[in-house]
Short mmCIF file of C-alpha atoms and ligand atoms in Angstrom, two decimals:
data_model
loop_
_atom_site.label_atom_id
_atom_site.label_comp_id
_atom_site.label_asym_id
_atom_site.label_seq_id
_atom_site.Cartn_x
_atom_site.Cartn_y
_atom_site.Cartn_z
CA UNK A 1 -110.51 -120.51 -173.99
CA UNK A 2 -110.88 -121.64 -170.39
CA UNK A 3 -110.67 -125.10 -169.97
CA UNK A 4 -112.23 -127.95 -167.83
CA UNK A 5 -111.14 -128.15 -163.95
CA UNK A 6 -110.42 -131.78 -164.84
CA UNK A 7 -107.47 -130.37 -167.15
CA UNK A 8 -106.53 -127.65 -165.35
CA UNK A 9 -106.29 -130.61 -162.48
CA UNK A 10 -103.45 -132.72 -164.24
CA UNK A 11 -100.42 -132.39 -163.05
CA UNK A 12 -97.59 -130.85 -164.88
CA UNK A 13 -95.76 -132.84 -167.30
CA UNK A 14 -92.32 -132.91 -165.51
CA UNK A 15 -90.15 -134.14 -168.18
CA UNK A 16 -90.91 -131.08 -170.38
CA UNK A 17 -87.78 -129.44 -169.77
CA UNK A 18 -85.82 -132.60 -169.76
CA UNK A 19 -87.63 -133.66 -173.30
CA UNK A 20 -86.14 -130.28 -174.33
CA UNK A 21 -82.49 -130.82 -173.15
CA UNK A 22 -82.18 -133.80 -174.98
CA UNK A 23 -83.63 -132.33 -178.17
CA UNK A 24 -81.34 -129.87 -178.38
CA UNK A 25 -78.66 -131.90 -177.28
CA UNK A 26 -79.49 -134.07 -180.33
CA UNK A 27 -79.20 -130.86 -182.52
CA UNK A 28 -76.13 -130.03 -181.14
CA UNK A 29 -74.80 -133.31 -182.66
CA UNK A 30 -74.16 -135.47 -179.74
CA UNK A 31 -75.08 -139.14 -179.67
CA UNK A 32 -77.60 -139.07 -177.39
CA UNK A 33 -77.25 -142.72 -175.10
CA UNK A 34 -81.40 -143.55 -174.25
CA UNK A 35 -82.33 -145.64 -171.25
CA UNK A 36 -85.50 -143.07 -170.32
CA UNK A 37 -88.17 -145.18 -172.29
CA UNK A 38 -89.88 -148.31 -170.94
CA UNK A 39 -90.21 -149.68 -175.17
CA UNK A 40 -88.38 -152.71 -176.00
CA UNK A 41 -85.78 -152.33 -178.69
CA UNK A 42 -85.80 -156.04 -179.55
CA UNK A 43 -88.52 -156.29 -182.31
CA UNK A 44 -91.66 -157.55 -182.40
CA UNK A 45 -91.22 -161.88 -183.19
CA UNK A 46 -91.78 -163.23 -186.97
CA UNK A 47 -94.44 -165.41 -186.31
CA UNK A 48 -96.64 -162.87 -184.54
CA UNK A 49 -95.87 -160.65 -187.96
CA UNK A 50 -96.77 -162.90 -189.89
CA UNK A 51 -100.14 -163.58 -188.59
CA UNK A 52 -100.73 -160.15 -188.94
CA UNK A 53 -100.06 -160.27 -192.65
CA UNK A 54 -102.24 -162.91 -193.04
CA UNK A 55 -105.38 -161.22 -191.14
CA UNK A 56 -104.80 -157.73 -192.71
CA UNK A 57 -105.74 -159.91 -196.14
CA UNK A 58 -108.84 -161.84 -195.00
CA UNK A 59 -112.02 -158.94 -195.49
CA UNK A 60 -113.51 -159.85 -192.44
CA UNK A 61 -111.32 -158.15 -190.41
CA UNK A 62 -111.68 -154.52 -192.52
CA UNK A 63 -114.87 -154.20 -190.54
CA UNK A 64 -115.78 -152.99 -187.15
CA UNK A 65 -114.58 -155.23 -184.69
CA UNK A 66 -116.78 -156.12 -181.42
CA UNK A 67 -116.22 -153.90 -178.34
CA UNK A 68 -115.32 -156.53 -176.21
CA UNK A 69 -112.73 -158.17 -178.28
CA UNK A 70 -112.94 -161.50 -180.66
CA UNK A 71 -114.20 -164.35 -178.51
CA UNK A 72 -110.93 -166.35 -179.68
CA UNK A 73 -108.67 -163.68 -178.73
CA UNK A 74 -110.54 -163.71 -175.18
CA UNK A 75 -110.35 -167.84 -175.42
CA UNK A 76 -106.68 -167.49 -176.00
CA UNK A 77 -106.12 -165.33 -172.65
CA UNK A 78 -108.33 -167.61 -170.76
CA UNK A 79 -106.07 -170.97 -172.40
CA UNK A 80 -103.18 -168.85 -170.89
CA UNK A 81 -104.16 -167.91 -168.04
CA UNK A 82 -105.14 -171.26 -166.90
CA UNK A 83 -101.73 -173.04 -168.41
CA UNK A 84 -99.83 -169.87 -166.39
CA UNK A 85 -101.91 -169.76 -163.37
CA UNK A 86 -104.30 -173.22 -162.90
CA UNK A 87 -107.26 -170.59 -163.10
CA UNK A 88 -110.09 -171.09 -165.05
CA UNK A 89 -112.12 -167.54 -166.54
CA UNK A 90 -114.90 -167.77 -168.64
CA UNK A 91 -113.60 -165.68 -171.88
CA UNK A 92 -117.28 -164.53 -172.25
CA UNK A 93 -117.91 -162.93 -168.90
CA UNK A 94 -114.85 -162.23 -167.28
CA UNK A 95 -112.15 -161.36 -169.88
CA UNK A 96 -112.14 -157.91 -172.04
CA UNK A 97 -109.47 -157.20 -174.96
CA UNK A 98 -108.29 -153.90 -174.53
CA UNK A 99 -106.66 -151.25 -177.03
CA UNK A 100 -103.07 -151.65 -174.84
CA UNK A 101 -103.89 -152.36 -170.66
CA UNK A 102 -103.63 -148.10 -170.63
CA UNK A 103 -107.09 -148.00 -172.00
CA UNK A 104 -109.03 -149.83 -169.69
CA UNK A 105 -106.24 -148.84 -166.53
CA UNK A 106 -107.72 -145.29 -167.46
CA UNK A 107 -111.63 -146.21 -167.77
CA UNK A 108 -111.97 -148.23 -165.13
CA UNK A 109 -112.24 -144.99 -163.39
CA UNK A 110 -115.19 -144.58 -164.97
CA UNK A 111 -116.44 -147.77 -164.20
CA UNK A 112 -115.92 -147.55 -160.29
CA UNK A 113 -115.68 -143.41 -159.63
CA UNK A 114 -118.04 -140.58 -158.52
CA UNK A 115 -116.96 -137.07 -157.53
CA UNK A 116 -114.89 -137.22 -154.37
CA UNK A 117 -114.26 -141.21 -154.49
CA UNK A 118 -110.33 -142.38 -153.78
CA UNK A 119 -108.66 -144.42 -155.33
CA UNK A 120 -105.20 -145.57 -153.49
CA UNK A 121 -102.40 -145.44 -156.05
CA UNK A 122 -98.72 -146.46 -155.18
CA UNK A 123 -95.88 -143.92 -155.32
CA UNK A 124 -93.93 -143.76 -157.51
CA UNK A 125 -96.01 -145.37 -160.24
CA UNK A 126 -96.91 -145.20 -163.34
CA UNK A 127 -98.81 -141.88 -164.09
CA UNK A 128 -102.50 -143.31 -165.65
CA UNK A 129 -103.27 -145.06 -162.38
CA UNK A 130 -103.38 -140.80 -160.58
CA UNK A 131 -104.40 -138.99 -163.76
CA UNK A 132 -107.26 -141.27 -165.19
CA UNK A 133 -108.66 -140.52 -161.47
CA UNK A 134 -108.07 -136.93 -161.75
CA UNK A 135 -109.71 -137.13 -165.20
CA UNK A 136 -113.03 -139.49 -163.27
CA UNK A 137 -113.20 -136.15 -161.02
CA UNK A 138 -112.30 -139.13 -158.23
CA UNK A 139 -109.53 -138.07 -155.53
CA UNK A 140 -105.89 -139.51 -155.81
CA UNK A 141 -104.42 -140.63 -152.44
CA UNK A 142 -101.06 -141.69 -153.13
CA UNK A 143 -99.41 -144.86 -151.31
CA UNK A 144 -95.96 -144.80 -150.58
CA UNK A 145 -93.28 -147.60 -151.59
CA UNK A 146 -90.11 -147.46 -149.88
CA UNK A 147 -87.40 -149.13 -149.76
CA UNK A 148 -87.26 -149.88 -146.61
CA UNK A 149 -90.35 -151.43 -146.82
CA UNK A 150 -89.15 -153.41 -150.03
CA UNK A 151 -91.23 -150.97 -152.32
CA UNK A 152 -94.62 -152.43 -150.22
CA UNK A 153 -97.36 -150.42 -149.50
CA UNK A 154 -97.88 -150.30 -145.71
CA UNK A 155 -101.92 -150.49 -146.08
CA UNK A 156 -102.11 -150.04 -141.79
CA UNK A 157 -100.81 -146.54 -142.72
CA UNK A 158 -103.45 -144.99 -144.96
CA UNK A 159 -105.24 -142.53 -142.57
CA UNK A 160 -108.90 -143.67 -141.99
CA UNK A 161 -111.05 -141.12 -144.23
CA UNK A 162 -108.92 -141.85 -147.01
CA UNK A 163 -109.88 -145.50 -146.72
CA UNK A 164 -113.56 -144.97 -146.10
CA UNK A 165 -113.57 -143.32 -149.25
CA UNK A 166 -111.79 -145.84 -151.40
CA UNK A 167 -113.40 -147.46 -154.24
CA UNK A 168 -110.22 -148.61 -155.92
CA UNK A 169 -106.55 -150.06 -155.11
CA UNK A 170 -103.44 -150.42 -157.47
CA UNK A 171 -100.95 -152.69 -157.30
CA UNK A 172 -98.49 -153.20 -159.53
CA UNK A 173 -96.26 -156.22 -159.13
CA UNK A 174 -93.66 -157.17 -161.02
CA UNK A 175 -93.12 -153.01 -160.21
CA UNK A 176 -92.47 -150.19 -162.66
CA UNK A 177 -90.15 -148.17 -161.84
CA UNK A 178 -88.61 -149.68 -158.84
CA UNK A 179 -88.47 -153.02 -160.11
CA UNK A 180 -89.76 -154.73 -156.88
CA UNK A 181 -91.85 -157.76 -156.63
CA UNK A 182 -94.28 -158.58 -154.00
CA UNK A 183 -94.55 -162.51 -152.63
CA UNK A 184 -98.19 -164.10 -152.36
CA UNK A 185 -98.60 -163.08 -148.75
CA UNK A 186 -98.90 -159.00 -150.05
CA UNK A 187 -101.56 -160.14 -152.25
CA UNK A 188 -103.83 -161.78 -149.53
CA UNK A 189 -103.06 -158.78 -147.15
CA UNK A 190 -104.54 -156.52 -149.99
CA UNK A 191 -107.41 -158.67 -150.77
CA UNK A 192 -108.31 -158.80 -147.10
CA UNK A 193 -107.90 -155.19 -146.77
CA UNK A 194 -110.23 -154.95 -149.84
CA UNK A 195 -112.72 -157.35 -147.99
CA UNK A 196 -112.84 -155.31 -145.36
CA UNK A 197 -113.04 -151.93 -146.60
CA UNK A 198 -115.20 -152.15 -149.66
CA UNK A 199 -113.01 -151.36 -152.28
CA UNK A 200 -111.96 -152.92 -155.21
CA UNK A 201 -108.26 -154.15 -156.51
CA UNK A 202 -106.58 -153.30 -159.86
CA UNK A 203 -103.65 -155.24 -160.30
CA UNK A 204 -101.44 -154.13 -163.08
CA UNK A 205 -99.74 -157.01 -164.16
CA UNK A 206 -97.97 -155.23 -167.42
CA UNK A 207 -94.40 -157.17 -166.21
CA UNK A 208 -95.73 -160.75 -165.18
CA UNK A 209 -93.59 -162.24 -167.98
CA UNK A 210 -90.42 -160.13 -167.51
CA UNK A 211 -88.92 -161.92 -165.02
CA UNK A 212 -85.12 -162.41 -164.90
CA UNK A 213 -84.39 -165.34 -162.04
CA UNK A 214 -86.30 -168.04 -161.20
CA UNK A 215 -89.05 -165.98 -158.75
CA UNK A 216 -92.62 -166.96 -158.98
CA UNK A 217 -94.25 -164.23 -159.65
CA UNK A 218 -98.01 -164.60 -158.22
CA UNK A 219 -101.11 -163.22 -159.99
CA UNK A 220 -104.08 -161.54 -157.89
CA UNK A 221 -106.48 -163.81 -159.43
CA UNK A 222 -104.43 -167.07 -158.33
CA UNK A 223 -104.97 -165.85 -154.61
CA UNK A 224 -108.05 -166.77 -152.54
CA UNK A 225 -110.70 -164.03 -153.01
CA UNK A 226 -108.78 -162.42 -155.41
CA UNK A 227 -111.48 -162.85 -158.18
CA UNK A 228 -114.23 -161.53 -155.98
CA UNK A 229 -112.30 -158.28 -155.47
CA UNK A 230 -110.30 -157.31 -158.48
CA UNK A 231 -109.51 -157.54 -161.91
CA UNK A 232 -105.73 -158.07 -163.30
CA UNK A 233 -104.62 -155.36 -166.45
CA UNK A 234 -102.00 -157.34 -168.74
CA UNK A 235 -100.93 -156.57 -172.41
CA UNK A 236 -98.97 -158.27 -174.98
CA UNK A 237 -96.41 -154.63 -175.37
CA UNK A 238 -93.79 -155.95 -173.06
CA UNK A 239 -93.79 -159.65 -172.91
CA UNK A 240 -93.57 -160.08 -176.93
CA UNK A 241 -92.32 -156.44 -177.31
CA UNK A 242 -95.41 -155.09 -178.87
CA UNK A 243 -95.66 -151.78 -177.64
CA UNK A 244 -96.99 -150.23 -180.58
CA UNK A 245 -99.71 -152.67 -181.74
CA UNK A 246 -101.88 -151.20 -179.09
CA UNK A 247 -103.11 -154.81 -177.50
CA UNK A 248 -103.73 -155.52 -173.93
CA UNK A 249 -106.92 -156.90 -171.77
CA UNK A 250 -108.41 -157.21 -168.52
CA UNK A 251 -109.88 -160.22 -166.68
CA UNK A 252 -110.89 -161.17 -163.11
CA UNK A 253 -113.94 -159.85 -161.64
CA UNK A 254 -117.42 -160.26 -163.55
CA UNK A 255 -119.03 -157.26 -162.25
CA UNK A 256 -115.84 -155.02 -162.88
CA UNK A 257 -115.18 -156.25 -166.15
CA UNK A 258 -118.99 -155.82 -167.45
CA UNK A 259 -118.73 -152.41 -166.45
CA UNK A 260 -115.66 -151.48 -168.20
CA UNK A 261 -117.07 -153.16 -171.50
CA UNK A 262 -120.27 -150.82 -171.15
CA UNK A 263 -118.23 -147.72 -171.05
CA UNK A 264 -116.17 -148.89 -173.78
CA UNK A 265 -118.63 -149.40 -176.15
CA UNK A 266 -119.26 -145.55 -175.37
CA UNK A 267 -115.92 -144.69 -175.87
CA UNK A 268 -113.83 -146.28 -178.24
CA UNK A 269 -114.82 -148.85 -181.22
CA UNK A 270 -112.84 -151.55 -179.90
CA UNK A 271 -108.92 -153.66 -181.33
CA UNK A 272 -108.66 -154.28 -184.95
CA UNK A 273 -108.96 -157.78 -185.65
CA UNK A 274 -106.27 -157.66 -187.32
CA UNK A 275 -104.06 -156.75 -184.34
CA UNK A 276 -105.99 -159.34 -182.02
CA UNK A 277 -105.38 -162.12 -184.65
CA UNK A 278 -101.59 -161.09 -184.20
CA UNK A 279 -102.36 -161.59 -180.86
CA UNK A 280 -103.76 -164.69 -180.91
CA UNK A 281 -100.60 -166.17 -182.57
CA UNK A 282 -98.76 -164.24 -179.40
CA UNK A 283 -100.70 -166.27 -177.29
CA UNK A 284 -100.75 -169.59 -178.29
CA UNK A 285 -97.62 -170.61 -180.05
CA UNK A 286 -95.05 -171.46 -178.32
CA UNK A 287 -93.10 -168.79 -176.02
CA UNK A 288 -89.50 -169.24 -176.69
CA UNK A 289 -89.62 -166.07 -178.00
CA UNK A 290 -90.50 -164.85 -174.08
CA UNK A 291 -87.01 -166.88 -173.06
CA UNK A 292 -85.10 -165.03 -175.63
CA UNK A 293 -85.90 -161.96 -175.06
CA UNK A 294 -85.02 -161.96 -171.27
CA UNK A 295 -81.92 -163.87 -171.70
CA UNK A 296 -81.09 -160.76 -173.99
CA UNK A 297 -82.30 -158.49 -171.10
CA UNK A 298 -80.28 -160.83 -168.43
CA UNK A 299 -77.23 -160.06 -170.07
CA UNK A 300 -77.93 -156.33 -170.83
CA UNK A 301 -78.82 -156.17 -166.37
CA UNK A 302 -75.44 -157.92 -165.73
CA UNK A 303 -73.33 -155.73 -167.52
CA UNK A 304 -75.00 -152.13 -166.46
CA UNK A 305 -75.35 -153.40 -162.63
CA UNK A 306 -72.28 -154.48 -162.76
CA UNK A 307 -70.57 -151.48 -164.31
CA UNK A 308 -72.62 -149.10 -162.18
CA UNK A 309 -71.87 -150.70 -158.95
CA UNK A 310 -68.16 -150.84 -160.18
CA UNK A 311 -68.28 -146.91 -160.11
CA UNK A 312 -69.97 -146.69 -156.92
CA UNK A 313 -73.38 -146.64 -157.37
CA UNK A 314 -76.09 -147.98 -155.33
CA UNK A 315 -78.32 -150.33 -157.09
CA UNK A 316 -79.27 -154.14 -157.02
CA UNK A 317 -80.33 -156.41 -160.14
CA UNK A 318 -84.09 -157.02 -159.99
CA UNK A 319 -85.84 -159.80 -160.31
CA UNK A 320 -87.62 -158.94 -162.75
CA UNK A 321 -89.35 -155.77 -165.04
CA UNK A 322 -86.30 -154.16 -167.42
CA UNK A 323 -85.76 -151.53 -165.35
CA UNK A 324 -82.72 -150.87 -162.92
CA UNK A 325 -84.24 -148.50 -160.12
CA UNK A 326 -80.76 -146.68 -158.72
CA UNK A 327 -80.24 -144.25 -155.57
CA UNK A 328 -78.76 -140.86 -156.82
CA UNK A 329 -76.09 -138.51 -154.56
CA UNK A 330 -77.91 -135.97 -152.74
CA UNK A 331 -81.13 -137.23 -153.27
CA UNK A 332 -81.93 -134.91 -156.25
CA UNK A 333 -83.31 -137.01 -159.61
CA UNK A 334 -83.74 -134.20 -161.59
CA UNK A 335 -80.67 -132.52 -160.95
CA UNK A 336 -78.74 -136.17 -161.75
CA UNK A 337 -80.39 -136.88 -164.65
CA UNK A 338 -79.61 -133.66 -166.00
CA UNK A 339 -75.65 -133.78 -164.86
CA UNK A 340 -76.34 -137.14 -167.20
CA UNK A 341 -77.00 -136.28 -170.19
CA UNK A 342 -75.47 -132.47 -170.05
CA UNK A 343 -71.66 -134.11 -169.03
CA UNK A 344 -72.68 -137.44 -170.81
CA UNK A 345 -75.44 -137.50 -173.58
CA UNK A 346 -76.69 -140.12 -171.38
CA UNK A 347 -80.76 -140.06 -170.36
CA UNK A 348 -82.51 -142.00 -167.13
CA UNK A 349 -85.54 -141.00 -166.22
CA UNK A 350 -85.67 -138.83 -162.92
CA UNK A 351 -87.69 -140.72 -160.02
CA UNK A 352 -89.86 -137.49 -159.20
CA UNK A 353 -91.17 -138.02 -162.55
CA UNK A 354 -93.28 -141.13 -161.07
CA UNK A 355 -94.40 -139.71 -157.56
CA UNK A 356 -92.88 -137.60 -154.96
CA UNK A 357 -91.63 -140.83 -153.34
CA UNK A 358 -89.74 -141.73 -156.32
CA UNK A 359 -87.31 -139.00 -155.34
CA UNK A 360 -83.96 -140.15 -154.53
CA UNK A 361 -83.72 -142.64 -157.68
CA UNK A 362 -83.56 -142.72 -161.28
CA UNK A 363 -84.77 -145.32 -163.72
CA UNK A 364 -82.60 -146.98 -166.68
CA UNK A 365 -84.63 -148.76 -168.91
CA UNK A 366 -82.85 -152.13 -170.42
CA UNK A 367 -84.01 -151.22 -173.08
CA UNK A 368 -80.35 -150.66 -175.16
CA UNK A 369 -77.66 -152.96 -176.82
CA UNK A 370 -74.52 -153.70 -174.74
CA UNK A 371 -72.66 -151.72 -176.81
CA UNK A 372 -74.39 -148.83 -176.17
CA UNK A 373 -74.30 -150.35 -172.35
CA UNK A 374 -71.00 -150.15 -172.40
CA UNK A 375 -70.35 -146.60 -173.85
CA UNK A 376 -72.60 -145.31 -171.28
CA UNK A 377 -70.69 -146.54 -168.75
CA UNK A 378 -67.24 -145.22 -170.14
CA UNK A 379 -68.40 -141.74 -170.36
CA UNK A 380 -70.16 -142.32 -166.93
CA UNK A 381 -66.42 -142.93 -165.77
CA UNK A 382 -64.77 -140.03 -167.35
CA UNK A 383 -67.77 -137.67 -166.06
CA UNK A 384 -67.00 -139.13 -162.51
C1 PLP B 401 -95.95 -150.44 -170.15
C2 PLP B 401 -96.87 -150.44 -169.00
C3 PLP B 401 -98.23 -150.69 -169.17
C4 PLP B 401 -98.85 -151.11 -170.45
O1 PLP B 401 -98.99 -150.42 -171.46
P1 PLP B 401 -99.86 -150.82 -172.72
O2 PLP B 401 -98.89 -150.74 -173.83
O3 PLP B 401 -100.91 -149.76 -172.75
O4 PLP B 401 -100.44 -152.18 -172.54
C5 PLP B 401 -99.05 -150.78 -168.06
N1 PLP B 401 -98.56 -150.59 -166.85
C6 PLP B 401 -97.27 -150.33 -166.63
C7 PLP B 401 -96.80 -150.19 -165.25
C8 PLP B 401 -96.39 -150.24 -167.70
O5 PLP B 401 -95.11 -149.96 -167.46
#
């Protein structure tokens, strides 16, 4: 069967091989030590469980929701927003519910896209901001982050014809992997270099929440202009560990979020209510929950950052995501994370896995006990 160009375009999945290793690893018996997976252990919070109960028993919500998500799931993002931010949106032009942010991070593609558009993507990132382009038949031109450059993008760089044929720009602050963060003054470069060029902004806000000192963490929409330019993508998976409810949504730009809405009604049938009720409880109750959890990850960053520099390792504690982004010896991430978990049972995920500029690093995810913390860094000593 020969398959569509748009398939046969996607890159190769690069952690095949890896995904093997530790398989057979596991079979082999050992206890395999997992900090490759950016999915909170801690569980989902009681109260957003229980509202879930109590939705999946009302009939109303057995039925086809609405594309565009319950108006009082949309009203609760707005009565965020604004409490977070000072921003007002109107939940019933500019704010979509989405199934997870990775739906509508991969249609908005579709939304802005024709053959041979660009969309600027940073590198390393994470993977649905290049493929859902490949997948528009739109043209990835990748942006690097470097360190030296404290993970920015340096926009002056991008060679002209890739700009003139930019639609679209990602940014992703708080930053997965490398665990940057960018201050207020990247944001109004970007949304003057949007201005300017004719291009839009995503701004992939997944970690806004997951912040670990007392950094403001600015929101594109908060910035002047920001709203005529872009839309923010934000979900509920990693600020009230939700990963697996599927529940995310979009807001910002009218136009841009219209748009999306119109190919989702093509595409998918919309969140269960049930899910966005959950949500709703999420939303609006009160967030100690938020505190807890990232006093949890606080003490989970202290102890591997400071157990890893103890060995010798290069790394610094972010200021926020869960992820510690660390320099490797001879620059190979592959070959590391395989030393890893071949000498150690241990698993990071290999920066090449995110972009060819995340070579050089890999990527723990705090995203394990302190035990298990700990043991990882004893058999990281003996290995050494
Ligand atoms: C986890 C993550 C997402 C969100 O995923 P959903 O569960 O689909 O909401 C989005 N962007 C980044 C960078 C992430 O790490």
């Amino acid at each position: 069967m020969k398959m569509s160009s748009r398939v046969e375009k996607l890159p190769p999945y690069l952690f095949a091989d890896l995904d093997k290793r530790i398989r057979s690893k596991r079979e082999e018996g050992t206890d395999i030590l997992h900090f490759g997976i950016g999915d909170p252990d801690l569980p989902t919070p009681d109260h957003i469980i229980n509202a879930c109960c109590k939705a999946a028993k009302d009939p109303e919500n057995h039925r086809y929701p609405s594309y565009q998500g319950m108006l009082s799931f949309r009203e609760a993002v707005s009565e965020r927003y604004k409490r977070d931010r000072k921003v007002e949106l109107d939940p019933e032009r500019e704010i979509i519910t989405l199934i997870g942010s990775k739906e509508g991070i991969h249609n908005v593609n579709f939304s802005l896209i024709d053959k041979g558009d660009v969309v600027l993507n940073p590198d390393p990132c994470y993977p649905v901001y290049y493929t859902g382009t490949i997948i528009a038949g739109g043209e990835p031109f990748p942006m690097p982050l470097k360190e030296k450059n404290s993970f920015l993008p340096n926009l002056e760089s991008i060679p002209n014809d890739k700009v003139k044929k930019a639609k679209l720009m990602w940014i992703n602050y708080p930053n997965n992997p490398t665990s940057s963060i960018a201050k207020k003054s990247f944001f109004k470069e970007a949304i003057d270099f949007a201005f300017d060029n004719g291009l839009a902004i995503c701004s992939d806000e997944a970690y806004s929440k997951i912040v670990l000192d007392k950094t403001k963490i600015t929101s594109l929409l908060e910035v002047k202009g920001g709203r005529e330019v872009g839309i923010v993508f934000d979900s509920l998976s990693k600020t009230y560990n939700m990963t697996g409810w599927r529940i995310g949504y979009a807001l910002g730009n009218e136009d841009l979020i219209q748009s999306l809405g119109k190919i989702k009604t093509n595409v998918d049938s919309g969140v269960s209510q049930i899910i966005q009720e959950a949500g709703i409880t999420a939303l609006t109750s009160s967030q100690d929950c938020i505190r807890e959890n990232l006093r949890i990850y606080r003490s989970r960053l202290d102890v591997l950052v400071n157990g890893l520099n103890r060995l010798g390792f290069i790394c610094n504690k972010p200021k926020a995501t869960f992820y510690v982004w660390m320099k490797v010896p001879n620059n190979d991430s592959m070959k590391f994370a395989n030393m890893l978990l071949d000498k150690g049972g241990i698993v990071c995920t290999p920066g090449i896995g995110f972009g060819e500029h995340g070579e050089g690093y890999v990527r723990f995810a705090l995203t394990q006990p302190i035990s298990k913390i700990n043991d990882a860094l004893k058999r990281l000593e003996s290995i050494l």
